[in-house]
Coordinates of C-alpha atoms in Angstrom, one line a residue:
X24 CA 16.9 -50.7 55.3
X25 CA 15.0 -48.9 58.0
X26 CA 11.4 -48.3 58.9
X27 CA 9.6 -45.2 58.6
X28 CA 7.9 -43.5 61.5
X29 CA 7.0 -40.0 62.6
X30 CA 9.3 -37.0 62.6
X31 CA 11.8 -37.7 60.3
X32 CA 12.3 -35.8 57.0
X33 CA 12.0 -38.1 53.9
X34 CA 11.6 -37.1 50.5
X35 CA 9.1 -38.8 48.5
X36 CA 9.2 -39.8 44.6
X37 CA 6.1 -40.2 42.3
X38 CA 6.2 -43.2 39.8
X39 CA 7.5 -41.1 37.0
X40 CA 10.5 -39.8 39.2
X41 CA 11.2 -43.0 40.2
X42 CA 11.6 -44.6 36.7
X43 CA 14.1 -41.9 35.7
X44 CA 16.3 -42.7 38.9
X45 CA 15.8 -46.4 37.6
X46 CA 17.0 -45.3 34.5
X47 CA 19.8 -43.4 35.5
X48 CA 21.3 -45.7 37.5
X49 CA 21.0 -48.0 35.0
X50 CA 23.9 -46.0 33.3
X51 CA 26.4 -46.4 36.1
X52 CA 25.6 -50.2 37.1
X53 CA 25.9 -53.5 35.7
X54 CA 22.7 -55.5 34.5
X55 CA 20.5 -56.9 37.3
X56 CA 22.2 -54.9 39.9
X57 CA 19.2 -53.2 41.5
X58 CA 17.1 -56.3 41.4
X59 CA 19.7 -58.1 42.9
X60 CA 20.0 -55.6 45.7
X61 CA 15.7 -55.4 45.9
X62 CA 15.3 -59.3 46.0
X63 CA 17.8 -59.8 49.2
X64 CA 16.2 -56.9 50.9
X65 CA 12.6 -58.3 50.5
X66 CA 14.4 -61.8 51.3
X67 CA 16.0 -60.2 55.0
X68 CA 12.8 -58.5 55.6
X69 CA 10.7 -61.3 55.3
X70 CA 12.7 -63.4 57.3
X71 CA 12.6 -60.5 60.0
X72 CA 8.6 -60.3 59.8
X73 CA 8.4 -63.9 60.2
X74 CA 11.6 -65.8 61.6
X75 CA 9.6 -68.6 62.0
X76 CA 7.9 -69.2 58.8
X77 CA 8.5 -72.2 57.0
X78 CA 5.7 -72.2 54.2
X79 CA 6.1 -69.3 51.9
X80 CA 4.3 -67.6 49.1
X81 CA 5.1 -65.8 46.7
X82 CA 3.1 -64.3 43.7
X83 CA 4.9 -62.7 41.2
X84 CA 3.6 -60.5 38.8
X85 CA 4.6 -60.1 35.3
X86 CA 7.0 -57.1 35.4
X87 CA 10.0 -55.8 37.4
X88 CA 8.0 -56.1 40.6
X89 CA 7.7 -59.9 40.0
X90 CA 11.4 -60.4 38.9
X91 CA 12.0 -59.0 42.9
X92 CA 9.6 -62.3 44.1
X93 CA 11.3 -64.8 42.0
X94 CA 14.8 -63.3 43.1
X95 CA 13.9 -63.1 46.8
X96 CA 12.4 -66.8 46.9
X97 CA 16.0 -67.8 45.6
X98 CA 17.4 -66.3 48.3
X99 CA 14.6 -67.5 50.8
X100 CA 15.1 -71.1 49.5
X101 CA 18.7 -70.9 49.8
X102 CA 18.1 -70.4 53.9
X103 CA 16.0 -73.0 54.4
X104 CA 12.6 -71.9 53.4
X105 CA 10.1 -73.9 51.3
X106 CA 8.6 -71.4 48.9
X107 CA 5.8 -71.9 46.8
X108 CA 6.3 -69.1 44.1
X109 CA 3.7 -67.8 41.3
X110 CA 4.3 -65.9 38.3
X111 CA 1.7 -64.6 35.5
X112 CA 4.7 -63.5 33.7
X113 CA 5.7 -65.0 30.1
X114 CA 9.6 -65.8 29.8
X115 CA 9.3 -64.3 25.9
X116 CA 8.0 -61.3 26.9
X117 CA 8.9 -60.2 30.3
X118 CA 11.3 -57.3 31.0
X119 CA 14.8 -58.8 30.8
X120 CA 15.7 -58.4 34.8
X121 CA 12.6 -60.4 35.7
X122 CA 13.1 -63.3 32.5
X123 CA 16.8 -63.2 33.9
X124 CA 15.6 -63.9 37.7
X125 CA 12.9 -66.8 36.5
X126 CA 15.5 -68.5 34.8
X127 CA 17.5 -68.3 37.6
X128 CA 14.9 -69.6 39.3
X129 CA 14.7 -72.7 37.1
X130 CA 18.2 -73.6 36.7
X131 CA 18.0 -73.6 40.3
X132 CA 15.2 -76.6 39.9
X133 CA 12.3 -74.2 41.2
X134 CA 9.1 -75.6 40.3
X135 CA 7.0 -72.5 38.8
X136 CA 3.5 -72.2 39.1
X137 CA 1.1 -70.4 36.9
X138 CA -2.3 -71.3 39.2
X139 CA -3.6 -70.5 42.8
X140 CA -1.6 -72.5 44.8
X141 CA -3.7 -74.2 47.7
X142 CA -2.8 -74.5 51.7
X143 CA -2.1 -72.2 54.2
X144 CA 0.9 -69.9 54.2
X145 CA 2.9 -69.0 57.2
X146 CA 3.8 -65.5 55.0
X147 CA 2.4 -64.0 51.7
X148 CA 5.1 -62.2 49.6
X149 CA 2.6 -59.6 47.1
X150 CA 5.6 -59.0 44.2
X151 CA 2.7 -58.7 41.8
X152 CA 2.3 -55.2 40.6
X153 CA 4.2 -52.8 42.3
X154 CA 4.3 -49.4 40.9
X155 CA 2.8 -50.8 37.8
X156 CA -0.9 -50.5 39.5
X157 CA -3.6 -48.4 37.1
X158 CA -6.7 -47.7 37.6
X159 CA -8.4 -50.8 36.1
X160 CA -9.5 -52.7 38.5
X161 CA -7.4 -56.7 38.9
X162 CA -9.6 -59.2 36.9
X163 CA -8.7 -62.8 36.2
X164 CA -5.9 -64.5 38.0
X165 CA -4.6 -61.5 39.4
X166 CA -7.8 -60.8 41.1
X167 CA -7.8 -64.2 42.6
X168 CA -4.5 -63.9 43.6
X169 CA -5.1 -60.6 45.6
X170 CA -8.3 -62.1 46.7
X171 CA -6.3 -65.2 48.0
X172 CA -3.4 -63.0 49.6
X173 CA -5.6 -60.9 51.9
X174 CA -7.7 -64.5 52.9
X175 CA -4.4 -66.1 54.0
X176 CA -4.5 -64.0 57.6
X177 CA -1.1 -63.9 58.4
X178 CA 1.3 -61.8 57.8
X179 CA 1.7 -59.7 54.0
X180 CA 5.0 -58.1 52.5
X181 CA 4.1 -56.4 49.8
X182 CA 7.0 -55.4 47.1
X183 CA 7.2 -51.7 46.9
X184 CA 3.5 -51.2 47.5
X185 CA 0.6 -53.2 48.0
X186 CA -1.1 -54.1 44.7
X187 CA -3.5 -52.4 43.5
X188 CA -2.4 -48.9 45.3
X189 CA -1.5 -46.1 43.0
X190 CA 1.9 -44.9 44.1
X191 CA 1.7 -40.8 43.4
X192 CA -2.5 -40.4 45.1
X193 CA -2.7 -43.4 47.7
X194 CA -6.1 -44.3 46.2
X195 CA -6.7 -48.4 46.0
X196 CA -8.5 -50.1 43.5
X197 CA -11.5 -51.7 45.2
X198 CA -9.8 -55.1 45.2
X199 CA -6.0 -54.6 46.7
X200 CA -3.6 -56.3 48.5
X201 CA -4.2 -55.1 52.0
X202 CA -0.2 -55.5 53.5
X203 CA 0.8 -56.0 57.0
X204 CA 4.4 -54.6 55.8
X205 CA 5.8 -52.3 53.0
X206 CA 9.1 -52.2 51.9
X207 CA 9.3 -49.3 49.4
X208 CA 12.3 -49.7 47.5
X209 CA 14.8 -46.7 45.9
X210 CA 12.0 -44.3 46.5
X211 CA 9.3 -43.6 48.7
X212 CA 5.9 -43.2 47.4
X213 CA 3.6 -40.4 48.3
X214 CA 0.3 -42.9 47.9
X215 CA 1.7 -45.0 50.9
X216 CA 1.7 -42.1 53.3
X217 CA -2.1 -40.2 52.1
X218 CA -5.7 -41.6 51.3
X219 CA -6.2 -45.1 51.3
X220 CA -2.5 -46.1 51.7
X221 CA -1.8 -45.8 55.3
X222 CA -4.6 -48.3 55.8
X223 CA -3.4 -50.9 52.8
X224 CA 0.3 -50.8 53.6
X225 CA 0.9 -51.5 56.9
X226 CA 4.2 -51.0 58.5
X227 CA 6.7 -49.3 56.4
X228 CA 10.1 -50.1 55.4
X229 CA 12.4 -48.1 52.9
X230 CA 15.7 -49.2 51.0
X231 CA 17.6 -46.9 49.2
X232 CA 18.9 -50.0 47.3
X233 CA 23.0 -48.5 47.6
X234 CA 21.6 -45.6 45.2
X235 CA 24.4 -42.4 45.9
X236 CA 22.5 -39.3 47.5
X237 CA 23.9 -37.6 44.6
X238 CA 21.6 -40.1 41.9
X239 CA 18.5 -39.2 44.4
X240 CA 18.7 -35.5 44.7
X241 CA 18.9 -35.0 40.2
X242 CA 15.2 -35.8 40.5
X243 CA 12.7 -33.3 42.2
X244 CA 10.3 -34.7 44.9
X245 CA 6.9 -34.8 44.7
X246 CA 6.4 -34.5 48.1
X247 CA 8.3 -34.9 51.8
X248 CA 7.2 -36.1 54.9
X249 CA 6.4 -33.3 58.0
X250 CA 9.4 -33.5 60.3
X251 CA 9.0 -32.8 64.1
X252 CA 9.0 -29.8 64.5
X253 CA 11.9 -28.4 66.9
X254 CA 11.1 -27.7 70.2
X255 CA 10.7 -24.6 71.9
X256 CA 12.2 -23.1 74.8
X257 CA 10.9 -20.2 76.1
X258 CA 13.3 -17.7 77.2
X259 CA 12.9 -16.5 80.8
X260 CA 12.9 -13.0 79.4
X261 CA 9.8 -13.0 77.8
X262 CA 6.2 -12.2 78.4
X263 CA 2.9 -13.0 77.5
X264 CA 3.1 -9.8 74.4
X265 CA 6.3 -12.1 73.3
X266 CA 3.7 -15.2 72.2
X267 CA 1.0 -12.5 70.2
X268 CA -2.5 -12.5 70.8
X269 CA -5.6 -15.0 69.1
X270 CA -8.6 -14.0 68.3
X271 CA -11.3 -16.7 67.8
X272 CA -13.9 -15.2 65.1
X273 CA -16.8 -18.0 65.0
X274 CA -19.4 -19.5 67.2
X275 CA -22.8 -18.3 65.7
X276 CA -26.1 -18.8 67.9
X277 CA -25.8 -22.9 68.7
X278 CA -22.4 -23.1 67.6
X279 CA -20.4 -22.1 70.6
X280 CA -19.0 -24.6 71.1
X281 CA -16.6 -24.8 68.1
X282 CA -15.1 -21.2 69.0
X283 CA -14.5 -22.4 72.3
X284 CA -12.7 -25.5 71.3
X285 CA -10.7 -23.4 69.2
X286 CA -10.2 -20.5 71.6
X287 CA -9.0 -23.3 74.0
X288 CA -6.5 -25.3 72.0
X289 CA -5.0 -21.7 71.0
X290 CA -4.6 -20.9 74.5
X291 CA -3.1 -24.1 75.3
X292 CA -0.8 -24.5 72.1
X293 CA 1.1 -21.0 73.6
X294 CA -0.9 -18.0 72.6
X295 CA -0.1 -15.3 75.0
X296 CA -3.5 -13.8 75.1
X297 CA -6.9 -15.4 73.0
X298 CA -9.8 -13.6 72.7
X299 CA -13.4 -15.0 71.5
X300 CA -15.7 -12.7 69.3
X301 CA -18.9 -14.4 69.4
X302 CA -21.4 -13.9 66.6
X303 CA -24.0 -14.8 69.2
X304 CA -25.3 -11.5 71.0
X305 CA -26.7 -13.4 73.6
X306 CA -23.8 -16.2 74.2
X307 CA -20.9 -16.5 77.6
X308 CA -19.4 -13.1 78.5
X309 CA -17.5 -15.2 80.6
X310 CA -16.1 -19.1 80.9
X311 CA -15.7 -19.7 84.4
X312 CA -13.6 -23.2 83.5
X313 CA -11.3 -21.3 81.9
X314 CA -10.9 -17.7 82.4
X315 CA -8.0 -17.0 81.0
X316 CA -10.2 -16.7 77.7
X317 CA -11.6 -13.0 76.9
X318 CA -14.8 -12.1 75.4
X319 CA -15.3 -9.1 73.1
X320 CA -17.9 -8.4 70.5
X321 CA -16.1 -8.7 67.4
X322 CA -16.6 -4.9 66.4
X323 CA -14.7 -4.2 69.7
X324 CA -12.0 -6.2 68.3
X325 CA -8.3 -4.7 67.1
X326 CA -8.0 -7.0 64.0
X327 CA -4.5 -5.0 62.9
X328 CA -3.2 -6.8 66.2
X329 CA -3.7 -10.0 66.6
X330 CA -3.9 -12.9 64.7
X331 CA -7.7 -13.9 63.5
X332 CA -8.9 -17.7 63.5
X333 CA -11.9 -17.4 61.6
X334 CA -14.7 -19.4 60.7
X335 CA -15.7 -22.0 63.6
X336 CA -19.1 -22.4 64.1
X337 CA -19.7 -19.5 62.9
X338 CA -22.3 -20.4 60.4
X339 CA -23.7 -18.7 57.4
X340 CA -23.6 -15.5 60.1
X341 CA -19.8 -15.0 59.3
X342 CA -20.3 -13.8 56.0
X343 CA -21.2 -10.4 57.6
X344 CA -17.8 -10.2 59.2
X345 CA -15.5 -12.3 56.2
X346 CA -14.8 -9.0 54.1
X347 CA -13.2 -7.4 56.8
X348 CA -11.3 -10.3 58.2
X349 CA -9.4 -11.4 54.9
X350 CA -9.3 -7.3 54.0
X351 CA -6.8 -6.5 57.6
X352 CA -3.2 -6.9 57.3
X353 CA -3.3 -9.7 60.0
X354 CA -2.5 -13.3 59.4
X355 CA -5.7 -15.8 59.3
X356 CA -6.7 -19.0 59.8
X357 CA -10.1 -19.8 57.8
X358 CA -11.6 -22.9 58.7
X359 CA -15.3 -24.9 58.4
X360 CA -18.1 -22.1 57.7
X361 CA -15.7 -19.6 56.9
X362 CA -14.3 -21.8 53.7
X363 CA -18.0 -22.5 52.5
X364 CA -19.1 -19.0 52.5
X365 CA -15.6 -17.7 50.8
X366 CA -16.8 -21.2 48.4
X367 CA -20.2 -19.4 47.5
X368 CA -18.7 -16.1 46.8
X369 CA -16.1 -14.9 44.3
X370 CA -16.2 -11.3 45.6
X371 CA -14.8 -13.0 49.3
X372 CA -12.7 -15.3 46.7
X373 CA -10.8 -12.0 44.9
X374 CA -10.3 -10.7 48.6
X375 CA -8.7 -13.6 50.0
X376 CA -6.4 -13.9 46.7
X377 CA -5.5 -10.2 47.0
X378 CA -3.6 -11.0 50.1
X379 CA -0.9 -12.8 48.9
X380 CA 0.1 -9.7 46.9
X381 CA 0.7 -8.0 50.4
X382 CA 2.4 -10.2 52.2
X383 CA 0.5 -11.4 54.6
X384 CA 0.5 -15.0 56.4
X385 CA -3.0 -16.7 55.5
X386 CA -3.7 -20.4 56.4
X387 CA -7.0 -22.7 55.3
X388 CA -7.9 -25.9 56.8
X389 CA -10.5 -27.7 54.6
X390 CA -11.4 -31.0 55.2
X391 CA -12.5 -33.1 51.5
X392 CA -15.7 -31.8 51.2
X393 CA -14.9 -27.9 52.2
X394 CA -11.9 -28.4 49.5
X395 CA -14.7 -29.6 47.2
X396 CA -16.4 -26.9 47.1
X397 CA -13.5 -24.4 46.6
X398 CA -12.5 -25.9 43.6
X399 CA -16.0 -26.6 42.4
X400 CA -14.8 -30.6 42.2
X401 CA -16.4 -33.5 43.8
X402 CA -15.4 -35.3 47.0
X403 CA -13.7 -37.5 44.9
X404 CA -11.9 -36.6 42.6
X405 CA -10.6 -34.2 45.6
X406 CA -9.9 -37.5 47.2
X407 CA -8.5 -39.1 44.0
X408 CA -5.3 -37.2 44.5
X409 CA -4.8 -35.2 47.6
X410 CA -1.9 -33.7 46.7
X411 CA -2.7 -32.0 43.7
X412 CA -6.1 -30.6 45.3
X413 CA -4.0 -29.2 48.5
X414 CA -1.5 -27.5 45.2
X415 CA -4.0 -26.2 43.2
X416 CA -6.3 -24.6 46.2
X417 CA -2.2 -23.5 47.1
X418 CA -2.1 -21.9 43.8
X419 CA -5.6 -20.7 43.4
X420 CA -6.1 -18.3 46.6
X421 CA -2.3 -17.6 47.1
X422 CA -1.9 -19.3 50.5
X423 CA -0.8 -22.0 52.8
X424 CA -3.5 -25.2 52.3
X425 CA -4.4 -27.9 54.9
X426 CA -6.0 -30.5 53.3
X427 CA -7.1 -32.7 56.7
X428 CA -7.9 -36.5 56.0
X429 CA -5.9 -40.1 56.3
X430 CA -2.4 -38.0 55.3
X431 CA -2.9 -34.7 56.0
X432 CA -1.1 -32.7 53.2
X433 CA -0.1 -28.8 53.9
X434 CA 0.8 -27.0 50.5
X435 CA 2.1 -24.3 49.2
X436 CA 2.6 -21.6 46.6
X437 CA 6.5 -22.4 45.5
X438 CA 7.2 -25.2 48.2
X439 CA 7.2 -29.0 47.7
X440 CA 4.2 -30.3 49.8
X441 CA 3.9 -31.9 52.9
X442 CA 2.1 -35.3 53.8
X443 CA 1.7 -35.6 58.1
X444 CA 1.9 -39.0 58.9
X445 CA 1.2 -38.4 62.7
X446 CA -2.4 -39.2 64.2
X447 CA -5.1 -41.5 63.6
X448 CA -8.7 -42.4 63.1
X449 CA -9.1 -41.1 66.7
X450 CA -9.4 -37.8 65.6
X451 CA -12.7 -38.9 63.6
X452 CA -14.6 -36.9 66.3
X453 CA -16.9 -33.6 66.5
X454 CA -14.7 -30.6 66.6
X455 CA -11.2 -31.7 66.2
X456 CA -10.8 -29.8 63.5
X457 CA -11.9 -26.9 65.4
X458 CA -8.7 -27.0 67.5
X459 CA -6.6 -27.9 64.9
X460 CA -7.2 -24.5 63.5
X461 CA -6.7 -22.8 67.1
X462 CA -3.6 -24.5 67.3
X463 CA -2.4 -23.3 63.8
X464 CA -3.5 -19.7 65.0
X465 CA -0.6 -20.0 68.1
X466 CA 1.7 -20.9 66.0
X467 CA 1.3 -17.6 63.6
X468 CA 0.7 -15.4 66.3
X469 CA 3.9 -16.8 67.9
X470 CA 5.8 -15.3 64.5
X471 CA 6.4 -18.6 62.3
X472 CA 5.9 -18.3 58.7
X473 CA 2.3 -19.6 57.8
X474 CA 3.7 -23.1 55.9
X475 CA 6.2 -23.7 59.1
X476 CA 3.2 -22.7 61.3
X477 CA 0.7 -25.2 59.8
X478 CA 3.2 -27.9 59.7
X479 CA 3.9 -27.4 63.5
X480 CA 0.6 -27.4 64.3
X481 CA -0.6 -30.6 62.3
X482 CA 1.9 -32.8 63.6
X483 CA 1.4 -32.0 67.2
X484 CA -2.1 -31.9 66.5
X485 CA -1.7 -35.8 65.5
X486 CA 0.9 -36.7 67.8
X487 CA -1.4 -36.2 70.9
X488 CA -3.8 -38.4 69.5
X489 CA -1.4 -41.3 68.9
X490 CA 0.1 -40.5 72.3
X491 CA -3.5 -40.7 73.9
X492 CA -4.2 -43.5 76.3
X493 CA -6.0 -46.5 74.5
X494 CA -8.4 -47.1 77.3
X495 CA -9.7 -43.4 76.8
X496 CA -12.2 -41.9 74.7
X497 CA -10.2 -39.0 72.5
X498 CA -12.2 -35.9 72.5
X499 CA -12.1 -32.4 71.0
X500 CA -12.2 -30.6 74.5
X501 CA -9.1 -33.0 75.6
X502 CA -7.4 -32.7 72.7
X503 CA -7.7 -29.2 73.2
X504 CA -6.7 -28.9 76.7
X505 CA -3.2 -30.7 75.7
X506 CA -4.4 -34.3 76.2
X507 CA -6.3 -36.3 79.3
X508 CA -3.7 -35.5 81.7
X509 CA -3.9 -31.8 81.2
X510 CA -7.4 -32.1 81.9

């Protein structure tokens, strides 16, 4: 057992994946094995949230999920801890593990209850739905339960995931167990990493449960977490040519600002040389805080050379210049007004598809409501499943998708997605997105592959912000700049 943090490759298992593992180990173990295993994890982990705890619930659901509870408050009770467990279960119709565990519970002389127990609780266990959540919101005594649960205000293990969140899309029910811990077990879910679900499941934990890596790798992922990228060491024998050049392609009249941010965090993500073609005739020629940044008109630009970050601030101007952007042979990055125009057009739409027959490294960075719009879907249902909006906008225009939110997801044509789990609610600020894009366009021009040179760039892109100082504000010109003490 372990707990999950930043950097570190895991693969992730939908519900449906899941269940055959379940099955399949089924084969090769003897009855009430995993839940044995499950229940004395959840058991050790509570004990290691709260040492101290002495009054203990724990509500049990009627399934598999529930049969874990009843197990772990054996094993709790055994150590000293007075447990007040729950079950909405029914002995003549629950799955045989959990009737197995509740009469183990009862021979034991557990007293069961069936109601909403009363007191405070020095730890809630949630054991109530698990991977069994749908999407019909808890009514009756599971409602009250959750309802209960999240009143408590100390600390809340929830059993695999927090009730009420759907394990493949991370959205919650409007009434859910909001955990202070996780512990996934045999698999980790997507919906605890994306959406909703880094918010209602706390800190989490995985157990593999003694599964062989063999049993794990039969069944494809869903999805895997974004690793930390390796880092890089610059040979001495290099030059400014050896990093490629950035050209910043936005910045209509009163939108400056978002080229520069980008132009910036290019600059300082590596980029040998960034140029900015403003669509603003009468903007800077020059930026006297940072002069290393060169100003062209963007007809005096060499698009076949450089690699083209396109579409900040640049307003409903940049249509004049999109054909001839997405038509070079260079890689692109096509970000904010740039997506909404291509989203209006299918002419711009045919031309952005056609470059994935030649080869060439393209990356977009919606946010949910750009995404929307490409795929003529609302915010929502976008929202509703995160990864299968970042695949399908993958598989629609041919190219590398960063679909920016709570989890960012990168996809791609023929690769198993990628949820970031770095960064926070920090970044909720005016023209972060901006350099995230400028920071994706030194990556490409530095020669990585456009899914490798999103990934990069997303997870330093949130690593600064949960590296930033707490007792400073986090903002875009920072954050482009490196961080606060880079100026």
């Amino acid at each position: 057992m372990y707990k999950i943090t930043p950097g570190i490759h895991h693969i992730l298992h939908g519900v449906d994946h899941t269940r055959q593992l379940e099955y399949a180990l089924a084969l090769t173990l003897p009855a009430h094995t995993l839940m044995q295993r499950a229940s004395l994890a959840v058991a050790r982990l509570a004990l290691a949230i709260a040492p101290h705890a002495q009054r203990i619930w724990i509500a049990c659901g009627p399934g598999n999920n529930g049969g874990d509870g009843l197990e772990a408050a054996w094993h709790l009770q055994q150590w000293g801890k007075h447990c007040v467990v729950t079950w909405l279960g029914d002995a003549g119709h629950a799955p045989a593990d959990a009737a197995a565990a509740h009469q183990k519970l009862l021979d034991a002389g557990f007293s069961i209850q069936t109601k909403l127990p009363s007191g405070h609780f020095d730890l809630c266990i949630d054991a109530l739905l698990g991977i069994g959540t749908s999407l019909r919101e808890p009514q009756g005594p599971l409602a009250d339960w959750i309802r209960q649960i999240n009143a408590q205000g100390g600390p809340i293990l929830s059993v695999d995931l927090p009730s009420g969140l759907h394990a493949d899309t991370g959205q919650a029910n409007q009434l859910s167990v909001q955990a202070s811990h996780t512990l996934s077990l045999l698999t980790l879910k997507p919906g605890l990493f994306t959406a909703q679900g880094r918010d209602a499941a706390g800190a989490i934990w995985f157990d593999a449960l003694a599964a062989d890596t063999h049993t794990l790798d039969t069944v494809a992922p869903l999805a895997r977490l974004n690793a930390r990228p390796l880092a890089c060491v610059r040979q001495h024998a290099t030059h400014k040519g050896s990093y490629g050049d950035v050209a910043v392609i936005g910045g209509a009249p009163g939108m400056t600002g978002a080229a520069l941010l980008a132009a910036s965090a290019a600059l300082h993500a590596g980029a040998g040389r960034v140029f900015v073609g403003l669509l603003d005739d009468d903007a800077l020629k020059v930026d006297a805080q940072q002069p290393e940044l060169m100003f062209r008109t963007f007809r005096s630009l060499d698009l076949s050379s450089m690699t083209l970050v396109c579409g900040c601030g640049g307003g409903p101007v940049i249509q004049t210049v999109l054909h001839e952007v997405l038509s070079s042979q260079s890689p692109v990055v096509i970000d904010a007004d740039a997506l909404n125009e291509i989203a209006k057009d299918s002419t711009l739409q045919a031309t952005l598809s056609a470059r994935r027959g030649q080869n060439v490294a393209t990356v977009m960075t919606p946010h949910p409501l750009e995404a929307a719009r490409l795929l003529a879907v609302s915010t929502h249902q976008i929202q509703g499943d995160r990864l299968a909006a970042a695949q399908a906008m993958a598989q629609r225009f041919g190219c590398t998708v960063v679909l920016k939110g709570s989890g960012t997801v990168i996809a791609c044509p023929e690769q198993t997605p990628v949820i970031n789990i770095t960064g926070n609610a920090r970044l909720a600020s005016a023209g972060t997105g901006d350099v995230l894009a400028g920071m994706v366009g030194a990556q490409l021009a530095a020669g990585h592959k456009a899914f490798d040179a999103a990934c990069s760039a997303v997870y330093q892109h949130g690593h600064l912000a949960d590296s930033w100082p707490p007792e400073l504000a986090l903002t875009a010109k920072q954050l482009a700049n490196g961080g606060p003490s880079c100026g």
